[in-house]
Short mmCIF file of C-alpha atoms and ligand atoms in Angstrom, two decimals:
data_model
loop_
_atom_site.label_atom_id
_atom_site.label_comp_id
_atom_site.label_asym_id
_atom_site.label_seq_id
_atom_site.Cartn_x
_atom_site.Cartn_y
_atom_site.Cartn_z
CA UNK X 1 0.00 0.00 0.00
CA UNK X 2 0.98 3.64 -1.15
CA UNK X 3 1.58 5.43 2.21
CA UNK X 4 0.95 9.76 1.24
CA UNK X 5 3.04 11.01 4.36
CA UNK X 6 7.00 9.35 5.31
CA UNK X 7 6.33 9.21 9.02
CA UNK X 8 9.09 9.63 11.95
CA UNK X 9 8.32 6.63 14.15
CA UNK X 10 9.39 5.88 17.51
CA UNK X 11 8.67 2.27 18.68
CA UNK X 12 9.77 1.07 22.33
CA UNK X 13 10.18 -2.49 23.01
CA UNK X 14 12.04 -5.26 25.51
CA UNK X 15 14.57 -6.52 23.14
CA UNK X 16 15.22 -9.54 24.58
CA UNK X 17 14.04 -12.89 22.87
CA UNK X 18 10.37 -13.06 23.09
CA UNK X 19 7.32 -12.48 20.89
CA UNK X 20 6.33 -8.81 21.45
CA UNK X 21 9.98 -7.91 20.79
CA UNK X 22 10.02 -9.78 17.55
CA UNK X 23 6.77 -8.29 16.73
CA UNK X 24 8.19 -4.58 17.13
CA UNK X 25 11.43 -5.19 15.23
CA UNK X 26 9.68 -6.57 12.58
CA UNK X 27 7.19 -4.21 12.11
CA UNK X 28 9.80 -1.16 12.33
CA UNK X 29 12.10 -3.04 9.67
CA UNK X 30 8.78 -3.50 7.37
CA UNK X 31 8.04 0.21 8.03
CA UNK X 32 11.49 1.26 7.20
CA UNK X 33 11.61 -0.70 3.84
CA UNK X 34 8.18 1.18 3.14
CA UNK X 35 10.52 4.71 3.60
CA UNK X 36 9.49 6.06 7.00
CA UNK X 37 11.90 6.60 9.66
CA UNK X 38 11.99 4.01 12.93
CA UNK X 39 13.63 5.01 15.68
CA UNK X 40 14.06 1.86 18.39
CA UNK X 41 14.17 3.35 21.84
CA UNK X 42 15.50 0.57 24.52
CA UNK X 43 17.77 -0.98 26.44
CA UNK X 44 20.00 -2.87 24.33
CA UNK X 45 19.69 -3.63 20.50
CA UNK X 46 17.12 -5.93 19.97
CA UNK X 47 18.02 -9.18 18.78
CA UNK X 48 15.85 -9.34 15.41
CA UNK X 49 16.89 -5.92 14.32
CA UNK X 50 20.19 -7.75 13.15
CA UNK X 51 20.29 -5.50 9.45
CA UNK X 52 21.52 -2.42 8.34
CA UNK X 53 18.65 -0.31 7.10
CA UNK X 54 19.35 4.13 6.73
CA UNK X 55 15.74 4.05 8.06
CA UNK X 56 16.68 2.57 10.98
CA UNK X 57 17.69 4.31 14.24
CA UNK X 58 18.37 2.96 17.70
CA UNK X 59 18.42 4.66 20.89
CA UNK X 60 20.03 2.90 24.16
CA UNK X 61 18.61 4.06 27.27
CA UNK X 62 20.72 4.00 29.70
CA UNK X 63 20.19 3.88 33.41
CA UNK X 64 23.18 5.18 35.40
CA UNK X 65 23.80 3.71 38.70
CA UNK X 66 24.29 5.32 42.23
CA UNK X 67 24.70 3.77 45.65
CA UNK X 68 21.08 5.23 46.97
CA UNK X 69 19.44 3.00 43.98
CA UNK X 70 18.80 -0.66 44.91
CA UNK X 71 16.29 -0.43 42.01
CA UNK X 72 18.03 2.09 39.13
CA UNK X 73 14.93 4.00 37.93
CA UNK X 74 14.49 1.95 33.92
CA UNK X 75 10.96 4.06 33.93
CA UNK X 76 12.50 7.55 34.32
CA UNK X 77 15.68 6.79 32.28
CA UNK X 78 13.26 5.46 29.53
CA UNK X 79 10.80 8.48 29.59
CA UNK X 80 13.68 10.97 29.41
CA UNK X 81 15.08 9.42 26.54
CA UNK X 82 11.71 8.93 24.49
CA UNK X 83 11.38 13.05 25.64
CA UNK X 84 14.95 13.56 23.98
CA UNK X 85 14.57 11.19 20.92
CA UNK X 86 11.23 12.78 20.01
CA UNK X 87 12.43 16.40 20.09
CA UNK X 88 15.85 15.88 18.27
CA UNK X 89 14.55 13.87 15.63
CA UNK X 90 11.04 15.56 15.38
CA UNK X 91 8.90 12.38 15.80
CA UNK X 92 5.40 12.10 15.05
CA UNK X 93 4.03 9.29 16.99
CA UNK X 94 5.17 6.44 19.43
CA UNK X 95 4.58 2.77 19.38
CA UNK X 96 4.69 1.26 22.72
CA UNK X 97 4.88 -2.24 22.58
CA UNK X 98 3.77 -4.35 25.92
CA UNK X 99 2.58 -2.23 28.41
CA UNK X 100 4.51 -2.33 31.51
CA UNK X 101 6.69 -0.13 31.87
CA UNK X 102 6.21 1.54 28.29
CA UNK X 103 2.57 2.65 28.75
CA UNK X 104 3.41 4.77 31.66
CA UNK X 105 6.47 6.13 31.01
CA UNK X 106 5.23 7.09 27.83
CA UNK X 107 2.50 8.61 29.27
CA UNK X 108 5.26 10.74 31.29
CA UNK X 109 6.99 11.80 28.13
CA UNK X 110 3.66 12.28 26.48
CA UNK X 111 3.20 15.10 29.18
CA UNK X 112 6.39 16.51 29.55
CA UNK X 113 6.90 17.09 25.64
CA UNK X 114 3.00 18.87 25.94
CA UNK X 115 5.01 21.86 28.17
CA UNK X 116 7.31 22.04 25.15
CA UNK X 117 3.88 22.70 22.95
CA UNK X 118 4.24 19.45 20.87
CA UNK X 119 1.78 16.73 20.62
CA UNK X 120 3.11 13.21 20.35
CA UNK X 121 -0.06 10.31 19.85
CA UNK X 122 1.13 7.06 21.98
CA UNK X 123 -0.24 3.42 20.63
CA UNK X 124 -0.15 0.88 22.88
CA UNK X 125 0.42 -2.10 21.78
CA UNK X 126 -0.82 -5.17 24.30
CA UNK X 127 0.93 -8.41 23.96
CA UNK X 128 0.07 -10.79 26.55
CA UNK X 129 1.43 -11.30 29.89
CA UNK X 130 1.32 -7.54 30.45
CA UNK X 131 -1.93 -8.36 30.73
CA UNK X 132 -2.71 -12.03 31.39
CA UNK X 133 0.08 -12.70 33.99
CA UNK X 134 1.80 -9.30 35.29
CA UNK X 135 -0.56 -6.44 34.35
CA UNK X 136 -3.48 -7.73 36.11
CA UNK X 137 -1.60 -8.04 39.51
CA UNK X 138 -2.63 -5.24 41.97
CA UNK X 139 0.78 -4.28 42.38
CA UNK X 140 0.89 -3.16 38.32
CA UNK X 141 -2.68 -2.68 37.93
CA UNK X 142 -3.34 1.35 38.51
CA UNK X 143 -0.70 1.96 36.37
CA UNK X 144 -1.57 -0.37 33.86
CA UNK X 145 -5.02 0.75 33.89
CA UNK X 146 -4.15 4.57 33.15
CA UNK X 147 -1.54 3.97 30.88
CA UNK X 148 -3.58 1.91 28.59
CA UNK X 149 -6.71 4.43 29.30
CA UNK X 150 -4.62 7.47 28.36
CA UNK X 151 -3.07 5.85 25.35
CA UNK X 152 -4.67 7.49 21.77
CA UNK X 153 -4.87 4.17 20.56
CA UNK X 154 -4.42 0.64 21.86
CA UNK X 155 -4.08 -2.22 19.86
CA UNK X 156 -3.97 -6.08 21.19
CA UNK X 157 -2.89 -8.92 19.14
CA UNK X 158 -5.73 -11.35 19.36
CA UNK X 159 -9.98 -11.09 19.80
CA UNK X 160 -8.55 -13.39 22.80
CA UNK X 161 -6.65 -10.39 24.45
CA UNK X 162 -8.65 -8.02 23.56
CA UNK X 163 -11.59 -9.60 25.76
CA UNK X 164 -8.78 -10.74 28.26
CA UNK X 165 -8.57 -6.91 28.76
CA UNK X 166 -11.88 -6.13 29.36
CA UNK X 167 -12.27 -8.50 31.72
CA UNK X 168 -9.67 -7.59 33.82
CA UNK X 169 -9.18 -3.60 33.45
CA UNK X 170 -11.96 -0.67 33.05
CA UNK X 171 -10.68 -0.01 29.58
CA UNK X 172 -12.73 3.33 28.40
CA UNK X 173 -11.33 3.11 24.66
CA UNK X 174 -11.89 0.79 21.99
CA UNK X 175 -9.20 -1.70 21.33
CA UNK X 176 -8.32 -2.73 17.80
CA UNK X 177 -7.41 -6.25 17.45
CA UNK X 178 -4.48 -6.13 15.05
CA UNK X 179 -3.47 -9.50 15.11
CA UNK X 180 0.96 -10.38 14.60
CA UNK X 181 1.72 -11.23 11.38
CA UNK X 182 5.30 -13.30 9.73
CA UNK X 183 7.16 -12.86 6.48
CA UNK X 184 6.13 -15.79 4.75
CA UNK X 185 8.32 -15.58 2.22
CA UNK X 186 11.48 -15.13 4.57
CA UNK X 187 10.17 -19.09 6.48
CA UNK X 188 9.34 -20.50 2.99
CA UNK X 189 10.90 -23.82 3.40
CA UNK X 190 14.82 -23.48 2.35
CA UNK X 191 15.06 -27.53 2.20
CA UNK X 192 18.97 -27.60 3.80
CA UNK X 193 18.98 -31.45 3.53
CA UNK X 194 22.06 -31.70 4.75
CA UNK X 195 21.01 -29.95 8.77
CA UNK X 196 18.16 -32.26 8.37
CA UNK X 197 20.22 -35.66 7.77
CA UNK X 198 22.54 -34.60 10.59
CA UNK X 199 19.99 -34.84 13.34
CA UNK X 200 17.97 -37.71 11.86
CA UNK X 201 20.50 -39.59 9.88
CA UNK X 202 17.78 -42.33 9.32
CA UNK X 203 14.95 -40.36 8.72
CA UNK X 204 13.38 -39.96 11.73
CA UNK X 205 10.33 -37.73 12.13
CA UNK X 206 11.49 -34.56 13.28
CA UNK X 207 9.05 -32.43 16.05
CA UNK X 208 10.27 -28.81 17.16
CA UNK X 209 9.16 -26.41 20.09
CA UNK X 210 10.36 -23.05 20.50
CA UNK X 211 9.93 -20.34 23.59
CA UNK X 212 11.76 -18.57 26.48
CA UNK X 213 11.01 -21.81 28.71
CA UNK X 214 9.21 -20.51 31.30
CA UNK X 215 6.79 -22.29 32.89
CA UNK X 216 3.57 -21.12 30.69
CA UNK X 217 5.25 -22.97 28.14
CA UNK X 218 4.80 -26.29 29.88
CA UNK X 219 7.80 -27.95 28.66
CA UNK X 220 7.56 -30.85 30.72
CA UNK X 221 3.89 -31.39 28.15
CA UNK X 222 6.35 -31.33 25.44
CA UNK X 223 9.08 -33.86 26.60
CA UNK X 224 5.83 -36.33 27.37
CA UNK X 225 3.65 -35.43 23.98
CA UNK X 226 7.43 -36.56 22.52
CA UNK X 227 7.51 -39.51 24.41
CA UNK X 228 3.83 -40.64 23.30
CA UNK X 229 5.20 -40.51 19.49
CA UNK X 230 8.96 -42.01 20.47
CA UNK X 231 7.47 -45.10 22.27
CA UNK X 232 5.57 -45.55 18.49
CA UNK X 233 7.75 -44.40 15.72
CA UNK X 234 11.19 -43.29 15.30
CA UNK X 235 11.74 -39.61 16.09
CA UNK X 236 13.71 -36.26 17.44
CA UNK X 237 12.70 -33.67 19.43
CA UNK X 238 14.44 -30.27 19.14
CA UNK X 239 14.00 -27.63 21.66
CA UNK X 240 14.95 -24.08 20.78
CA UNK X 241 15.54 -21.60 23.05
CA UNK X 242 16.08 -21.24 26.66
CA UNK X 243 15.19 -19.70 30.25
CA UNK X 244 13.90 -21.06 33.75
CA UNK X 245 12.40 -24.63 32.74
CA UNK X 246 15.70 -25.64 31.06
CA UNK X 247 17.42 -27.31 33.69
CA UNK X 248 14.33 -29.29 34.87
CA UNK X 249 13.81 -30.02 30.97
CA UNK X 250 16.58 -31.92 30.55
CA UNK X 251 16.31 -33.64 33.70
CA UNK X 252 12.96 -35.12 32.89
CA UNK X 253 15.15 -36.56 28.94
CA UNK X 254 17.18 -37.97 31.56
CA UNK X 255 14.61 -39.34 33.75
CA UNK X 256 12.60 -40.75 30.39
CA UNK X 257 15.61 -42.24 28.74
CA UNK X 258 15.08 -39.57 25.73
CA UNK X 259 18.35 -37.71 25.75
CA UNK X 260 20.27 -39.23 23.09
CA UNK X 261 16.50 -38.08 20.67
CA UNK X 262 16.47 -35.25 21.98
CA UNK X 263 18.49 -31.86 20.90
CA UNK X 264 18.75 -28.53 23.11
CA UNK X 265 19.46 -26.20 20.71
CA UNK X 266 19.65 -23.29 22.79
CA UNK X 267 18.44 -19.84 21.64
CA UNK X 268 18.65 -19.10 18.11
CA UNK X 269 17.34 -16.24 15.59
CA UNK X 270 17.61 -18.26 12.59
CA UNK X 271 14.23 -19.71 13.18
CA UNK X 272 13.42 -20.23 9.23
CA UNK X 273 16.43 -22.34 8.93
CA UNK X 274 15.71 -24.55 11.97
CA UNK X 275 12.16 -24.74 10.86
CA UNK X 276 13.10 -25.75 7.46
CA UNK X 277 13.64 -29.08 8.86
CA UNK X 278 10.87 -30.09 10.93
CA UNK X 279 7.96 -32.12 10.38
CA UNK X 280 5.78 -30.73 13.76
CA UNK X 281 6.01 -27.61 16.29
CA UNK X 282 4.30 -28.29 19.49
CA UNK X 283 3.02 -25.15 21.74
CA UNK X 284 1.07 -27.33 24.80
CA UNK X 285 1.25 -23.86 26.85
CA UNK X 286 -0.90 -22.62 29.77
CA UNK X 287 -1.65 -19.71 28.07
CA UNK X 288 -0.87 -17.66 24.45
CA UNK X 289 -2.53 -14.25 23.67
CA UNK X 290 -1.43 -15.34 19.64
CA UNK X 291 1.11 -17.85 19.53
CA UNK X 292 4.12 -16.25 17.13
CA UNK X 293 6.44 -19.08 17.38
CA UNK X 294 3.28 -21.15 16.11
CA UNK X 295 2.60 -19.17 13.03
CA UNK X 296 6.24 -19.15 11.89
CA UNK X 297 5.89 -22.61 12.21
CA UNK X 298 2.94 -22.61 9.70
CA UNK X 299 4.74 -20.01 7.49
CA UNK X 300 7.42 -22.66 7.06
CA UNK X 301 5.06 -25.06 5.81
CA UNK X 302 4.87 -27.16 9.01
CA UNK X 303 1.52 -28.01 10.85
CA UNK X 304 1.36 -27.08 14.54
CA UNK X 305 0.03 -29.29 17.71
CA UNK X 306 -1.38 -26.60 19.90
CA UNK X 307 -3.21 -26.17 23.28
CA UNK X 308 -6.25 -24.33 23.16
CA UNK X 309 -5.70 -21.73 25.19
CA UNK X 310 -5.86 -18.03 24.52
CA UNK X 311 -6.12 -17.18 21.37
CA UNK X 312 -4.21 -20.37 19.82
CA UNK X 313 -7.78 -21.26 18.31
CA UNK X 314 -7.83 -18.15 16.23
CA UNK X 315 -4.63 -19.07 14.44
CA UNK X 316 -4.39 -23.07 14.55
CA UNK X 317 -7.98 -24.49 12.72
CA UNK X 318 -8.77 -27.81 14.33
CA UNK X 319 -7.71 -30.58 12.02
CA UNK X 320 -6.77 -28.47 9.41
CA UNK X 321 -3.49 -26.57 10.16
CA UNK X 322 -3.25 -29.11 13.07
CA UNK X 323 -5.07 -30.28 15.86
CA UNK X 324 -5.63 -28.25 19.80
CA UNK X 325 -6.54 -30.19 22.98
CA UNK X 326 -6.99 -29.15 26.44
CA UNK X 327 -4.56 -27.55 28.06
CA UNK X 328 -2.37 -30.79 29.87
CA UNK X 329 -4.24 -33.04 28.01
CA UNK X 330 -0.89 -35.03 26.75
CA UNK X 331 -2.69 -38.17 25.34
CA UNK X 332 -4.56 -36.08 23.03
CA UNK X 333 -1.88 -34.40 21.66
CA UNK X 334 0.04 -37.35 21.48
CA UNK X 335 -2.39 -39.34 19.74
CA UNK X 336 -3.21 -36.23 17.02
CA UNK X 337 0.43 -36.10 16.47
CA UNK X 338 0.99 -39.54 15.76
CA UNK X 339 -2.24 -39.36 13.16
CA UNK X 340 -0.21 -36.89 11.26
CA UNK X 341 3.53 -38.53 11.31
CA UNK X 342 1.88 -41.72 10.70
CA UNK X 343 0.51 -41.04 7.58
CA UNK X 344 2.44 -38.71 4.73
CA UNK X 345 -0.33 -37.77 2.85
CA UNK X 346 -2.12 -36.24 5.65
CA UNK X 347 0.89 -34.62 6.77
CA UNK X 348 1.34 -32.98 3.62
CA UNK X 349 -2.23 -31.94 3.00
CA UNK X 350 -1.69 -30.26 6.74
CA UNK X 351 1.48 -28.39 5.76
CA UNK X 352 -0.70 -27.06 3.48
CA UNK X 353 -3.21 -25.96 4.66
CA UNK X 354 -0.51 -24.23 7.74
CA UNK X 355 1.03 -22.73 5.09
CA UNK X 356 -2.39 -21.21 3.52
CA UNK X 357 -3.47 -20.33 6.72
CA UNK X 358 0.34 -17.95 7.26
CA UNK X 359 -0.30 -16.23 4.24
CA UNK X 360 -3.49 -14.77 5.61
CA UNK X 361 -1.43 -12.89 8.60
CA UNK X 362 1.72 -12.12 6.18
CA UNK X 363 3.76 -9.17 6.84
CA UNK X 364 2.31 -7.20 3.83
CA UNK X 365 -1.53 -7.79 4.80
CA UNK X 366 -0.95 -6.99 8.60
CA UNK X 367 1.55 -4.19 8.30
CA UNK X 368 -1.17 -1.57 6.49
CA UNK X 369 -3.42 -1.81 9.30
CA UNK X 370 -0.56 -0.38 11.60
CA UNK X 371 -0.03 2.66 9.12
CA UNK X 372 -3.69 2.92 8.66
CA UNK X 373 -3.51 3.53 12.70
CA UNK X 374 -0.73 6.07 12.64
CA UNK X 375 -2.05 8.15 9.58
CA UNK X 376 -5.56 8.28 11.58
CA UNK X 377 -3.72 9.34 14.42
CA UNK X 378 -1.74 12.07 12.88
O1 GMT F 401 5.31 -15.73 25.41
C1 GMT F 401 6.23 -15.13 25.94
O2 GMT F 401 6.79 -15.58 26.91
C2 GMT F 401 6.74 -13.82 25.41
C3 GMT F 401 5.63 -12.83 25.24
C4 GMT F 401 6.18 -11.44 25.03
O3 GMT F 401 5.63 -10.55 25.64
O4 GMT F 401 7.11 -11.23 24.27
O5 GMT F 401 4.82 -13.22 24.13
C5 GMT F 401 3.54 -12.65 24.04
O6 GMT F 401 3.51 -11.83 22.89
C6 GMT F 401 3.67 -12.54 21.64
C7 GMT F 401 3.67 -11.52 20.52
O7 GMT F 401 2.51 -10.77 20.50
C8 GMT F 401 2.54 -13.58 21.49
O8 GMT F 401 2.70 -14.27 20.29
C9 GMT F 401 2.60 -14.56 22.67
O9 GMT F 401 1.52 -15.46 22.57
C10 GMT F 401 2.49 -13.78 23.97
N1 GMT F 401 2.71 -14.68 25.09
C11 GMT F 401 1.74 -14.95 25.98
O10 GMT F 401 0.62 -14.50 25.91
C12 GMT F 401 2.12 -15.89 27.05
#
């Protein structure tokens, strides 16, 4: 889509692995192809934003540290430097992405820059656990309430999360569900035969799961869903990423005599090329406002075994692009996931239909909707 106005864009994100980061990068890198100006405002590069782009900009807020702080002020530092990074480089709006902190201290900046006689519109972008898991605890939740309520727009990434947020906050303002999108033709299957032979020299089925492990993610439901299909057919597990769970994780391969199937790849931001190679991604978790790491497993042609939590049921159809059982419910998942690496041609018509399903959230249909937003705004 023809945008009429290049737009100075300041988008604030944790830049750590996780979804909401990926989200942001992405959708600044899109932006900047498209010829408006993206300045990242956070603590340390984020980990997708890995290109060289002249669009691009990044601004490191930094906290300094003094004896008197057992907790360095990240809020203040932040909303100083958005108030800094707007003025010198004449922004027009800000996109928060996940609420807590970046709702408020926006908010902070929003006002100080009005003394100063400019105008800056905030979005807020809701994620997930900003709302789900840490937003809605009373220790966040005045803040979070206000922040979101004085943002000019707020956006959530699922119908799921948009309700979520109702239900839990006095939200005044409409919320536009802008669901995440992917680059489908960045995780179109690159076929790297040799990666694949490597970790299943005799053509074992491959499965994948990817996340922060924390313990939403349920990991120990993935090990077991993995043992379900290794007690039946020959297989791998790989598990990408890392975080609290690990250790436990590979205590319970231990404990299940699966080590020697299973591979800890650690974290990684290839994801298309580790993808590339799998035959099923498995996301058992507690709870997923979207589920990214589940549509860039569709986008790379490979059907998904989901819970159905949150709003996992709005991107993974029911024995379609893959099958969703109760959260916990291990048989199930077992059982669906056997149905599929049992039988090829149902596999393949699934990896289909994943793929089919991607395309509706690709980068270039979802991205408009965000400038849409902004040139409303402005
Ligand atoms: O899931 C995580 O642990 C990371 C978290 C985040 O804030 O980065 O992900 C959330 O945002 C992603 C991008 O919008 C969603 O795809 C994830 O489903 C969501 N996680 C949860 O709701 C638990």
């Amino acid at each position: 889509m023809a945008t009429t106005k290049t737009m100075h864009i300041g988008m604030v994100c944790y830049p750590t692995f996780g979804g909401s980061g990926v989200v942001a990068t992405e959708l600044g890198k899109a932006l900047a192809q498209k010829g408006h100006q993206i300045h990242f405002i956070t603590y340390q590069q984020p980990f997708r934003l890995n290109t060289f782009d002249p669009n691009i900009f990044y601004h490191e807020v930094h906290v300094p540290s003094y004896p008197l702080f057992d907790f360095p002020p990240y809020e203040t530092a932040l909303a100083s430097t958005m108030v800094n990074v707007i003025l010198h480089n004449n922004l027009d709006l800000l996109h928060v992405h996940y609420a807590i902190p970046h709702a408020s201290a926006a908010y902070m900046a929003k006002q100080i820059l009005k003394k100063e006689g400019k105008n800056i519109p905030i979005i807020t972008t809701l994620h997930g656990t900003d709302i789900t898991l840490v937003g809605k605890d009373k220790t966040y939740a005045p803040v979070v309430t206000f922040s979101i309520n004085e943002s000019d727009a707020i956006t959530a990434v699922s119908q799921n999360l948009r309700d979520e947020t109702h239900k839990h906050f006095k939200i005044e303002k409409e919320i536009e569900v802008i669901p995440n999108f992917v680059d489908v033709h960045r995780f179109q299957r690159k076929g790297i035969d040799a990666f694949r032979k490597m970790l299943a020299p005799n053509g074992e089925k491959i499965l994948i799961h990817a996340s922060n492990f924390r313990k939403l993610k349920r990991i120990p439901d993935v090990i077991r869903i993995f043992k379900e299909v290794h007690d039946q057919i020959p297989c791998k597990l790989m598990l990408v990423g890392d975080g609290p769970e690990r250790p436990a994780a590979e205590e319970l391969c231990h404990e299940l005599n699966l080590m020697h199937d299973v591979q800890f790849a650690g974290k990684q931001d290839q994801m298309e090329e580790i993808l590339s190679i799998a035959d099923l991604f498995l996301l058992p978790s507690e709870y997923e406002s979207f589920g990214l790491a589940a549509l860039e497993a569709m986008a790379a042609g490979i059907s998904v075994i989901t819970s159905d939590a949150g709003g996992l049921s709005e991107i993974n159809i029911h024995n379609s692009t893959g099958f969703l059982a109760n959260v916990g419910d291990i048989k199930s998942m077992g059982k669906y996931a056997l149905q599929l690496l049992q039988n090829d041609a149902t596999l393949n018509q699934f990896k289909v239909n994943a793929l089919a399903q991607a395309k509706k959230y690709d980068i270039q249909v979802i991205v408009p909707h965000y400038e849409k937003l902004y040139e409303k705004l402005l």
